[in-house]
Short mmCIF file of C-alpha atoms and ligand atoms in Angstrom, two decimals:
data_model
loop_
_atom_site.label_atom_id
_atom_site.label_comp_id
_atom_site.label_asym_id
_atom_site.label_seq_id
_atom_site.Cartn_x
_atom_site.Cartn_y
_atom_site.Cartn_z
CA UNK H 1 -13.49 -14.69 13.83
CA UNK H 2 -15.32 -16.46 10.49
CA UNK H 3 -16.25 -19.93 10.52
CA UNK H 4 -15.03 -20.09 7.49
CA UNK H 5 -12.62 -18.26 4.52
CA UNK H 6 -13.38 -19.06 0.98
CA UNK H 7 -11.37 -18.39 -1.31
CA UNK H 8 -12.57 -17.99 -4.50
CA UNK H 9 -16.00 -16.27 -5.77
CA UNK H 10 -16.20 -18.67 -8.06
CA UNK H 11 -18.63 -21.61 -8.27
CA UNK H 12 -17.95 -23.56 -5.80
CA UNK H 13 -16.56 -20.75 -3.39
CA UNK H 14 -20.24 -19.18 -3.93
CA UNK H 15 -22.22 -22.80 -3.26
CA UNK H 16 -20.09 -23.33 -0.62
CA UNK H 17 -20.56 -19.67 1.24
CA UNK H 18 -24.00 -19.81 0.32
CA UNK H 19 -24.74 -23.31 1.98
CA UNK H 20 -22.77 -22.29 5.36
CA UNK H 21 -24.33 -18.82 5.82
CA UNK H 22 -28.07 -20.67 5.34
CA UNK H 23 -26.74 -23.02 8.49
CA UNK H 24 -25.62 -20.19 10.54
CA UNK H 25 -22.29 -20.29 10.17
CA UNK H 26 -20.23 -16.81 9.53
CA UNK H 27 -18.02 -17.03 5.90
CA UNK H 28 -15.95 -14.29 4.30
CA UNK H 29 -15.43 -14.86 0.79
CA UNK H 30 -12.29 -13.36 -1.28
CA UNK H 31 -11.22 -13.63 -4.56
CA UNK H 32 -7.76 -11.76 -6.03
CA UNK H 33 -9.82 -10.94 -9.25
CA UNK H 34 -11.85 -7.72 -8.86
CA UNK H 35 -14.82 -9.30 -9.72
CA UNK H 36 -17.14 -12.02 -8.31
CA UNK H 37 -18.20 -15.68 -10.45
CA UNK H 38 -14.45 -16.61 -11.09
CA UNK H 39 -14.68 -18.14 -15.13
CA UNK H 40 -18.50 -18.02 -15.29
CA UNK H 41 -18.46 -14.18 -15.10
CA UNK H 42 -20.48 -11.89 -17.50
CA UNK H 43 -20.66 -8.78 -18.30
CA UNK H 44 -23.04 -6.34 -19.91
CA UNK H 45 -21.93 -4.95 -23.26
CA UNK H 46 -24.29 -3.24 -25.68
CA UNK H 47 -27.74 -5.08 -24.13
CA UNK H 48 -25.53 -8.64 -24.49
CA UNK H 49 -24.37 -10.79 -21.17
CA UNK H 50 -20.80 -11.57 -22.86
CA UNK H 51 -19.45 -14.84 -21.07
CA UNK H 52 -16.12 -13.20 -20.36
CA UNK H 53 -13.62 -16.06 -19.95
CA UNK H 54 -15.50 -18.75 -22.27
CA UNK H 55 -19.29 -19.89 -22.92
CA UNK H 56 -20.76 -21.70 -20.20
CA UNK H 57 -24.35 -23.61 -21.03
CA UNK H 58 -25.80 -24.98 -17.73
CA UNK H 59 -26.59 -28.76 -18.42
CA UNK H 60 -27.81 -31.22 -16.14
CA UNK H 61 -29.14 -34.55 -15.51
CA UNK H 62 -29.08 -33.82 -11.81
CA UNK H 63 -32.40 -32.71 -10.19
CA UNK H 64 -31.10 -31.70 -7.01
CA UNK H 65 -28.74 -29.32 -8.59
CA UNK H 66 -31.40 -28.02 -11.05
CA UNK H 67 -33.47 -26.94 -8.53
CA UNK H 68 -30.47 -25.25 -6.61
CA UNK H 69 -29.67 -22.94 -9.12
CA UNK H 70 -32.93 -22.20 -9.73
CA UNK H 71 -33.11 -20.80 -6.18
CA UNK H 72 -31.00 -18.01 -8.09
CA UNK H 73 -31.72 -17.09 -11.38
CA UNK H 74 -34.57 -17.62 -14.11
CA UNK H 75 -32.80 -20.26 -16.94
CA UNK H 76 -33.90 -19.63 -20.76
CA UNK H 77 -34.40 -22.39 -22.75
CA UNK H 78 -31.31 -22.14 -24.76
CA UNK H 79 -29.82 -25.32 -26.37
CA UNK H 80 -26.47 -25.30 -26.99
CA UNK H 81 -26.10 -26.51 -30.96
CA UNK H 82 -22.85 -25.59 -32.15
CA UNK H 83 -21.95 -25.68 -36.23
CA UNK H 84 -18.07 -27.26 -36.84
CA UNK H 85 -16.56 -25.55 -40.05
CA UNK H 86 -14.17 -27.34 -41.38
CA UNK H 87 -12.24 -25.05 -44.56
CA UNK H 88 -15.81 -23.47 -44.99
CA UNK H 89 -17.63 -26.97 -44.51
CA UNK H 90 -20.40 -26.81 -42.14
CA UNK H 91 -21.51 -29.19 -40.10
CA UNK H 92 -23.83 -29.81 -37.15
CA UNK H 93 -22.99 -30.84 -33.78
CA UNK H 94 -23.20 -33.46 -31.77
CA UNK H 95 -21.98 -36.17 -34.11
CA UNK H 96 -25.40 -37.47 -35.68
CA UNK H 97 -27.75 -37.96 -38.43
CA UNK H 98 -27.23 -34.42 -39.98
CA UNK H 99 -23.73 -34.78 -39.67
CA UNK H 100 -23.71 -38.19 -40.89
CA UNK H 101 -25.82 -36.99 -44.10
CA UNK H 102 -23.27 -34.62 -44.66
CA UNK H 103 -20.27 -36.12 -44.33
CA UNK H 104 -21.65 -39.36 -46.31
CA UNK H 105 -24.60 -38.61 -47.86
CA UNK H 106 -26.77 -41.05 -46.01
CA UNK H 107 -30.38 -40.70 -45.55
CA UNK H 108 -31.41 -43.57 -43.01
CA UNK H 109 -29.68 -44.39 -39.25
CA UNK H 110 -29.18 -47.69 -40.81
CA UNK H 111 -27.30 -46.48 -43.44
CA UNK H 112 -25.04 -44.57 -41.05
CA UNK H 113 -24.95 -47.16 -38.45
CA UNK H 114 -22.98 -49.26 -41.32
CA UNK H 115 -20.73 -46.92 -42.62
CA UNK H 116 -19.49 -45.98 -38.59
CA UNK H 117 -19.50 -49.78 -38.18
CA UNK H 118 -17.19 -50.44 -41.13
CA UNK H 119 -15.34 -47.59 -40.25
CA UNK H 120 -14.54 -48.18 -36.34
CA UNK H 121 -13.37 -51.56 -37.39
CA UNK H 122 -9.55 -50.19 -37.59
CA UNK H 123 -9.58 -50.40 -33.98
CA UNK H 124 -9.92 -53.45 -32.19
CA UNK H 125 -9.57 -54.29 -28.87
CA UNK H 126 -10.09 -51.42 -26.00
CA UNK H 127 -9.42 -48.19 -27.32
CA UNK H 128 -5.59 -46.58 -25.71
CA UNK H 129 -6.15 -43.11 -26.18
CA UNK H 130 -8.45 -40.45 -27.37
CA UNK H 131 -7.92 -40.92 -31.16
CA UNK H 132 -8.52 -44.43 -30.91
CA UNK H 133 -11.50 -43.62 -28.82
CA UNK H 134 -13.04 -41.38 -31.76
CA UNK H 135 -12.12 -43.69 -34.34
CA UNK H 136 -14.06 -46.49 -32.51
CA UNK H 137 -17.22 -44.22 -31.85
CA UNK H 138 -17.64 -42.35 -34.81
CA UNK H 139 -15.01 -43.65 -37.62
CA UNK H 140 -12.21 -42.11 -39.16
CA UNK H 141 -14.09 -39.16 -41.94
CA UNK H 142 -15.25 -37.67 -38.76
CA UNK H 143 -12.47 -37.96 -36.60
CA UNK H 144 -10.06 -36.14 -39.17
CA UNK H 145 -12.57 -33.70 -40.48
CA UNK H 146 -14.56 -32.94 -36.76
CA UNK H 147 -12.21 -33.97 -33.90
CA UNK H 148 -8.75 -34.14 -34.82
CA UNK H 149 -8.05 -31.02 -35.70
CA UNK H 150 -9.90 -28.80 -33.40
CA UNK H 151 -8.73 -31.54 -30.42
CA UNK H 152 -4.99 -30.90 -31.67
CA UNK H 153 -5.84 -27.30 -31.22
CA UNK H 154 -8.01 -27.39 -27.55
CA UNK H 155 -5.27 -29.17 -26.35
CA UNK H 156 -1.66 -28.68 -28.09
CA UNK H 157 -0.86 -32.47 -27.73
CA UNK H 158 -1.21 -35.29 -30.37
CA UNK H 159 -4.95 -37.23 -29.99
CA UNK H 160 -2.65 -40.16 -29.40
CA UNK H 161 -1.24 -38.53 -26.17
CA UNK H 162 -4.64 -37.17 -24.71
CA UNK H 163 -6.89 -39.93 -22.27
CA UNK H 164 -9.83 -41.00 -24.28
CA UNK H 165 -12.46 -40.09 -21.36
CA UNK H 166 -12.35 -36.01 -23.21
CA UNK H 167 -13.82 -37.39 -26.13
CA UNK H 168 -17.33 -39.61 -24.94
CA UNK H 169 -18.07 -35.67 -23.41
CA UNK H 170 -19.57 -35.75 -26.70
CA UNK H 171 -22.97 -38.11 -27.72
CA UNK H 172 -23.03 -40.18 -31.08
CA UNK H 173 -26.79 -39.92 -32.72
CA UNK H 174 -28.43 -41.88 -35.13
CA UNK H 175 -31.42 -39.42 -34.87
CA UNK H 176 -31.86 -35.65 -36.25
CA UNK H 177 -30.90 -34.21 -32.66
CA UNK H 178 -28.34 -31.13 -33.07
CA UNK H 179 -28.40 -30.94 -29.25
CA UNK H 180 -24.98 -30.82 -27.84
CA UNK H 181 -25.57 -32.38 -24.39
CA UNK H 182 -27.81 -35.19 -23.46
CA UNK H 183 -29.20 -33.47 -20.35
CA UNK H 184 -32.43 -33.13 -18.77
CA UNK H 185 -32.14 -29.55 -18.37
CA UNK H 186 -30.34 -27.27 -20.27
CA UNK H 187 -30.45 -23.03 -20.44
CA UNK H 188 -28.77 -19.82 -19.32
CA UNK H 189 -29.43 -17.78 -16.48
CA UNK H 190 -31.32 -15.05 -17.60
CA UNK H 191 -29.47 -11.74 -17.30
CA UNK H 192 -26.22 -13.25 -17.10
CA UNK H 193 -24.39 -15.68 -14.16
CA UNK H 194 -22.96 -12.35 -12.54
CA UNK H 195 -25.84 -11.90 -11.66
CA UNK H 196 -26.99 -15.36 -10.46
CA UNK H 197 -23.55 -15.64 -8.14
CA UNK H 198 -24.67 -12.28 -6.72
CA UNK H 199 -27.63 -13.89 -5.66
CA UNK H 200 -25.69 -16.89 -4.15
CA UNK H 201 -24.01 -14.29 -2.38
CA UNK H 202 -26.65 -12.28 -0.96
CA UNK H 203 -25.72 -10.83 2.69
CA UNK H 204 -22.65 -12.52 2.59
CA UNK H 205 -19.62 -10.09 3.09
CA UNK H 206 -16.91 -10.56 -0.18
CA UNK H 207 -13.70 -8.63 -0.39
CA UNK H 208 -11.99 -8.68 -4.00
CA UNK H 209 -8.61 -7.77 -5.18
CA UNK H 210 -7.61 -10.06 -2.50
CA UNK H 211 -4.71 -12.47 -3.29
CA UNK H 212 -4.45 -15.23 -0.75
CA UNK H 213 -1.51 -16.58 -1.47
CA UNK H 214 0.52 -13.75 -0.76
CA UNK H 215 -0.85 -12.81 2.50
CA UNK H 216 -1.82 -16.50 3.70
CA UNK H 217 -0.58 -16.08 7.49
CA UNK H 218 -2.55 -12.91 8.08
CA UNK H 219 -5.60 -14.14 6.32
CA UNK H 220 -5.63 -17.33 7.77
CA UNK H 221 -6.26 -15.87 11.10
CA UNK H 222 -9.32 -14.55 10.23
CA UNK H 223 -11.46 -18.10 10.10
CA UNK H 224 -11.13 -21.27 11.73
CA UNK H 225 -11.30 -23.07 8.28
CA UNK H 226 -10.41 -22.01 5.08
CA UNK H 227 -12.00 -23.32 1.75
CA UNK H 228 -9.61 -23.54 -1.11
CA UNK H 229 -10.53 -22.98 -4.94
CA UNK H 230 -7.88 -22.03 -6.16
CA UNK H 231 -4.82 -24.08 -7.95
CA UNK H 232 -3.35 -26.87 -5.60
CA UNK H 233 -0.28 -26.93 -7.08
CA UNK H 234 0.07 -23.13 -6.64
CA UNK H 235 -1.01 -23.44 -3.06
CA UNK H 236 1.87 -25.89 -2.52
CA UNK H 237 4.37 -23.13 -4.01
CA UNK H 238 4.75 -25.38 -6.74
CA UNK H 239 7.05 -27.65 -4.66
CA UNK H 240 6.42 -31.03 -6.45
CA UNK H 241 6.37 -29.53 -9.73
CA UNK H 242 4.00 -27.17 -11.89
CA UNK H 243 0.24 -29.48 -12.99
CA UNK H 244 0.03 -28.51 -16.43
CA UNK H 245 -3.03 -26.33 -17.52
CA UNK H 246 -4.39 -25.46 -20.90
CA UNK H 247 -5.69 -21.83 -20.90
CA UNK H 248 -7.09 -19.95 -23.10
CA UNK H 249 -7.03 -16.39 -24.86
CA UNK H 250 -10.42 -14.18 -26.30
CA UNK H 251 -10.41 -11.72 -28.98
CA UNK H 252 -13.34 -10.08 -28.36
CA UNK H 253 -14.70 -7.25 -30.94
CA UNK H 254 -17.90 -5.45 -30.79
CA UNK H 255 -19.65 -5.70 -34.40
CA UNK H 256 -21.92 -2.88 -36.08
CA UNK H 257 -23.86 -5.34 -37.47
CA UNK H 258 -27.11 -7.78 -35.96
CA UNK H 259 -25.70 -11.28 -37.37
CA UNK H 260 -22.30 -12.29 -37.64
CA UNK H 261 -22.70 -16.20 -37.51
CA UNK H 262 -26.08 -17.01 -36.93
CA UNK H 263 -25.51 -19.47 -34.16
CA UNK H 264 -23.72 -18.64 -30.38
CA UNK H 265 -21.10 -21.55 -31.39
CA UNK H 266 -19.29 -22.41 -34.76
CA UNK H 267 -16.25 -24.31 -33.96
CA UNK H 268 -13.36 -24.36 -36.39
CA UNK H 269 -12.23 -27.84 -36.85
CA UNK H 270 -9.50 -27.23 -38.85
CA UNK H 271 -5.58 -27.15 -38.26
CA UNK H 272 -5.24 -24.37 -40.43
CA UNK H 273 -8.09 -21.66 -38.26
CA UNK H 274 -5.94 -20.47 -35.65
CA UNK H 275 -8.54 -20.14 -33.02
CA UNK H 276 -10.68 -23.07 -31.92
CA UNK H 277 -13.84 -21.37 -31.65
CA UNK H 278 -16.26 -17.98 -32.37
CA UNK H 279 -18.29 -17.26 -29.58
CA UNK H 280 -21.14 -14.81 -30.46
CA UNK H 281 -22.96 -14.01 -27.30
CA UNK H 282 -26.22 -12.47 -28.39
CA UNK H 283 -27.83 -16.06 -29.50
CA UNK H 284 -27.29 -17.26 -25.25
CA UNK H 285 -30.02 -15.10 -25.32
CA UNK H 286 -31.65 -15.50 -29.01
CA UNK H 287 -30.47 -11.72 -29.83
CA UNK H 288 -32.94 -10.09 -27.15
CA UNK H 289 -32.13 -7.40 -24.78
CA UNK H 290 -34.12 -7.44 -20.96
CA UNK H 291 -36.95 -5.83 -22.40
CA UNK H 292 -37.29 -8.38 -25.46
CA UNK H 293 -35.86 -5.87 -28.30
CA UNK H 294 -33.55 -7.13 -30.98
CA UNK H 295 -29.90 -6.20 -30.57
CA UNK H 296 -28.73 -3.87 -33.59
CA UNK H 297 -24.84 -4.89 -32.53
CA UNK H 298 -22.68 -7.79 -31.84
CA UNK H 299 -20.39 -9.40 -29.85
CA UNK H 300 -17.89 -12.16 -31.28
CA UNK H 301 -15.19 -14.08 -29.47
CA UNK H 302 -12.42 -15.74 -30.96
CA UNK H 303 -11.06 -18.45 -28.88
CA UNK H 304 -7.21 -19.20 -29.07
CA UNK H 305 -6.14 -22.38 -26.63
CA UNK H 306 -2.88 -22.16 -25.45
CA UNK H 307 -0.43 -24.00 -22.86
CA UNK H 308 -0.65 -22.27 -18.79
CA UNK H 309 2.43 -20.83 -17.91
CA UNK H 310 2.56 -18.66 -14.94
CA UNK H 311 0.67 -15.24 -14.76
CA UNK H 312 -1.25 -16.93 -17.27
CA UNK H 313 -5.41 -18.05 -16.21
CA UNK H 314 -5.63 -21.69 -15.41
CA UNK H 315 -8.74 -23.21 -17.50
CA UNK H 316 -8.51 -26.51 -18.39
CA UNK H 317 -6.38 -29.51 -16.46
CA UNK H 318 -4.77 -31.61 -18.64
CA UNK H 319 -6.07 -34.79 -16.98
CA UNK H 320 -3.46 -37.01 -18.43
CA UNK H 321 -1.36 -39.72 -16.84
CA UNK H 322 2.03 -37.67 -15.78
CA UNK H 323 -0.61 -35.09 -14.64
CA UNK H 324 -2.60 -37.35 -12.95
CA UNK H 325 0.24 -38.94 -10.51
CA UNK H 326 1.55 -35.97 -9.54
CA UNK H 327 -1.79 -34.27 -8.83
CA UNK H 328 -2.21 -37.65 -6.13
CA UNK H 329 0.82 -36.30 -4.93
CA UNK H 330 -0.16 -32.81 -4.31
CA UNK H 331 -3.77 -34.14 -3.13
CA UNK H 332 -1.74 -36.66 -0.26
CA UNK H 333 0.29 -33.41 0.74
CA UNK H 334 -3.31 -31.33 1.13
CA UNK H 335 -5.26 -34.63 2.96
CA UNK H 336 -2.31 -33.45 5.61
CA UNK H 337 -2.86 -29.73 6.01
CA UNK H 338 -5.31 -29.00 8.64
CA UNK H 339 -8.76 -26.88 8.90
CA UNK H 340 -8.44 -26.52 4.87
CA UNK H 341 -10.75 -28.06 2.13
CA UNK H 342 -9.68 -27.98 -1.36
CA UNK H 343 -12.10 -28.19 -3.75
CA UNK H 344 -13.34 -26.94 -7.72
CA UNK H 345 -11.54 -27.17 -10.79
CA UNK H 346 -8.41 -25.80 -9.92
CA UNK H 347 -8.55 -27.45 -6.41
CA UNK H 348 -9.33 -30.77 -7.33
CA UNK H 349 -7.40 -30.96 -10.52
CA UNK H 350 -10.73 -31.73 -12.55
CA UNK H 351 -11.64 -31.33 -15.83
CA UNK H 352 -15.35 -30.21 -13.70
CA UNK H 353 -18.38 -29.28 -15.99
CA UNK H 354 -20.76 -26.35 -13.61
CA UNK H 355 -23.23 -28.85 -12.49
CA UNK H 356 -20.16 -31.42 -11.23
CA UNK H 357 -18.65 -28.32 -9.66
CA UNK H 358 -22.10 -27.26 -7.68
CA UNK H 359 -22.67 -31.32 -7.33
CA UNK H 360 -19.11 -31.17 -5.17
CA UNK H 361 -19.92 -27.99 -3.27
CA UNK H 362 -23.18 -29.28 -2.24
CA UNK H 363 -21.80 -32.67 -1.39
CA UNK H 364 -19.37 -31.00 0.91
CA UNK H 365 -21.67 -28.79 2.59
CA UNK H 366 -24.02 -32.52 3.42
CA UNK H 367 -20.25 -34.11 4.96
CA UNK H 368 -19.35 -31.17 7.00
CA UNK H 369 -21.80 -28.39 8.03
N1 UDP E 1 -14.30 -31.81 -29.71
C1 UDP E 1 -13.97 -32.02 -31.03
N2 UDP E 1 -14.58 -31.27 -31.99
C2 UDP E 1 -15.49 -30.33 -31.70
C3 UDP E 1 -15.84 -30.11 -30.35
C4 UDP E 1 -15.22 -30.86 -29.38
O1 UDP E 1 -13.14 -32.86 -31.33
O2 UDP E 1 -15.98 -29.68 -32.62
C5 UDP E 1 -13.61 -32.61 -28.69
C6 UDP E 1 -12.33 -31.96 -28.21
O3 UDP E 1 -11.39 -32.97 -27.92
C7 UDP E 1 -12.75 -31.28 -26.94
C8 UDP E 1 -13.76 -32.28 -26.39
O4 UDP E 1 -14.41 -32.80 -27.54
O5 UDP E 1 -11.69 -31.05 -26.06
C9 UDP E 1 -14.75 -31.71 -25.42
O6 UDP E 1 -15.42 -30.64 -26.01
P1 UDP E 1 -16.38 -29.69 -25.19
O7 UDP E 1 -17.08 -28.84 -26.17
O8 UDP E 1 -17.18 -30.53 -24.27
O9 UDP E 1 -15.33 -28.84 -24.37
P2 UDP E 1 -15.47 -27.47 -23.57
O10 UDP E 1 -16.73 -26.82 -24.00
O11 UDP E 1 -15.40 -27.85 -22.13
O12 UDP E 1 -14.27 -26.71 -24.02
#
């Protein structure tokens, strides 16, 4: 008998099987994919860790965390800096003073302090919703050439209908900072996060291809608790009604030449682009292979967003009000069910970055083992 079933190699399945085995306690981890790191798997292609269900950049402001994961892998010192093209107009990312040149044409923070300032003032009182939010941080030029489109597209709902909280993900500059994240530390595990879950997992036994769901009574008997990662509406059979997910599609294609974009991220901010974003995975790694030789290929993804409907992968919770209510139904229904935890993206219903996700897992861990 286990002390515990997770289910789900992901993130937080591997924190929290990691954490338990390290205080004794006996865990069997299973996952109905046939591989192990749920969306932050990689995989080797050509020399190049592709990030197989979506770019991840480990960010954090969190110490404690930082030095967790560092228990596992090596990080780089990659900075995630992604270019927006809008119709063939590039621009840098976050929103600040080389964006502001460009869009504008100013030269000094003051200069682009005023033009936001006179631009924001179309909004007054607290912003509603997330286009009101943009329009109030950065002004309207950017919000129709950098977020509206691109948000339209991430999401397939009007900027009116989405919760304002998606867009302050994002920090407003008035300095010459193309860093994406305001973070302490920042990089990618070197080698890939395959390989840094592995490590999580070390000595722990893992059995894949497993679908828990579908053989819940037999499984359950294996452990006296199980941890859940996986969707809670799905675990519920969908009884209250389906949460609604966005998820998302990748065209990969393997390239015979070094440099397709120059940069890991351009995003396509544009209605007219079909796909939101071009992933090109080399530049995690600054086009190096293990032994520190330039890559003569490439890999590009093209990202297409799309709405979740079943047999489709879950990625993104569309935190929203309808969403939200029912999800506090589904999580009253769970705080009922015994010897189960839910927790993770898909089990809390949370819009989770990695560090928030490992933040959770360990917090769990503290509470309970
Ligand atoms: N966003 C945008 N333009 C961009 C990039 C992001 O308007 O070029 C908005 C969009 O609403 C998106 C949100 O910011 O959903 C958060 O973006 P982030 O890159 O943090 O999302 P993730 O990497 O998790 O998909």
């Amino acid at each position: 008998m286990y002390d515990y079933l997770i289910v789900g190699a992901g993130l937080y399945g591997a924190v929290f099987a990691q954490k338990a085995k390290e205080q004794g306690k006996n865990v069997l981890v299973i996952d109905k994919r046939d591989n192990i790191a749920g969306n932050i798997y990689t995989e080797k292609i050509e020399g190049i860790n592709v990030h197989k269900y979506g770019a991840h950049i480990f960010h954090t402001n969190n110490k404690e965390v930082w030095d967790y994961v560092n228990r596992f892998a090596v990080f780089n010192r990659f900075t995630n800096s992604p270019v927006a093209s809008y119709k063939g107009e590039l621009f840098s990312l976050p929103f600040n003073m080389y964006t502001f040149n460009k869009m504008w044409g100013v030269v000094t923070p003051e200069e682009a302090a005023a033009k936001i300032e006179e631009q924001r003032k179309e909004i007054t009182g607290e912003p509603r919703n997330l286009e009101e939010q943009a329009i109030s941080l950065v002004g309207r030029d950017i919000y129709e050439k950098l977020i509206k489109g691109y948000t339209e597209k991430q999401w397939g709902r009007d900027c009116k209908e989405l919760p304002s909280f998606i867009i302050k993900r994002l920090p407003v500059r008035l300095t010459f900072d193309n860093n994406y994240f305001n973070a302490l530390y920042q990089g990618i595990p070197v080698g890939g996060y395959t390989k840094m879950v592995e490590n999580m997992l070390e000595g722990i036994e893992v059995r894949l291809g497993v679908d828990y769901l579908e053989n819940k009574d037999e499984l359950d008997k294996l452990a006296q608790k199980v941890v859940y990662t996986g969707a809670i509406d799905a675990y519920f059979d969908y009884k209250l009604g389906t949460l609604e997910y966005r998820s998302v599609r990748f065209e990969n294609e393997l390239l015979d030449i070094p440099n397709f974009q120059g940069n890991a991220a351009v995003n396509y901010t544009d209605r007219e682009t079909p796909w939101t974003r071009i992933i090109e995975h080399k530049w995690f790694e600054f086009g190096k292979d293990e032994n520190g030789n330039d890559i003569p290929k490439t890999v590009i993804s093209r990202e297409y967003s799309s709405e979740w409907k079943p047999g489709d992968e879950p990625y993104y919770p569309v935190n929203d009000e309808k969403n939200g209510a029912l999800y506090e139904e589904y999580r009253k229904l769970a705080e009922n069910e015994k010897n189960i935890i839910f927790g993770g993206r898909l089990g809390e219903y949370k819009y989770y970055d990695m560090d928030a996700v490992i933040a959770s897992a360990l917090e769990k861990c503290k509470n309970i083992l």
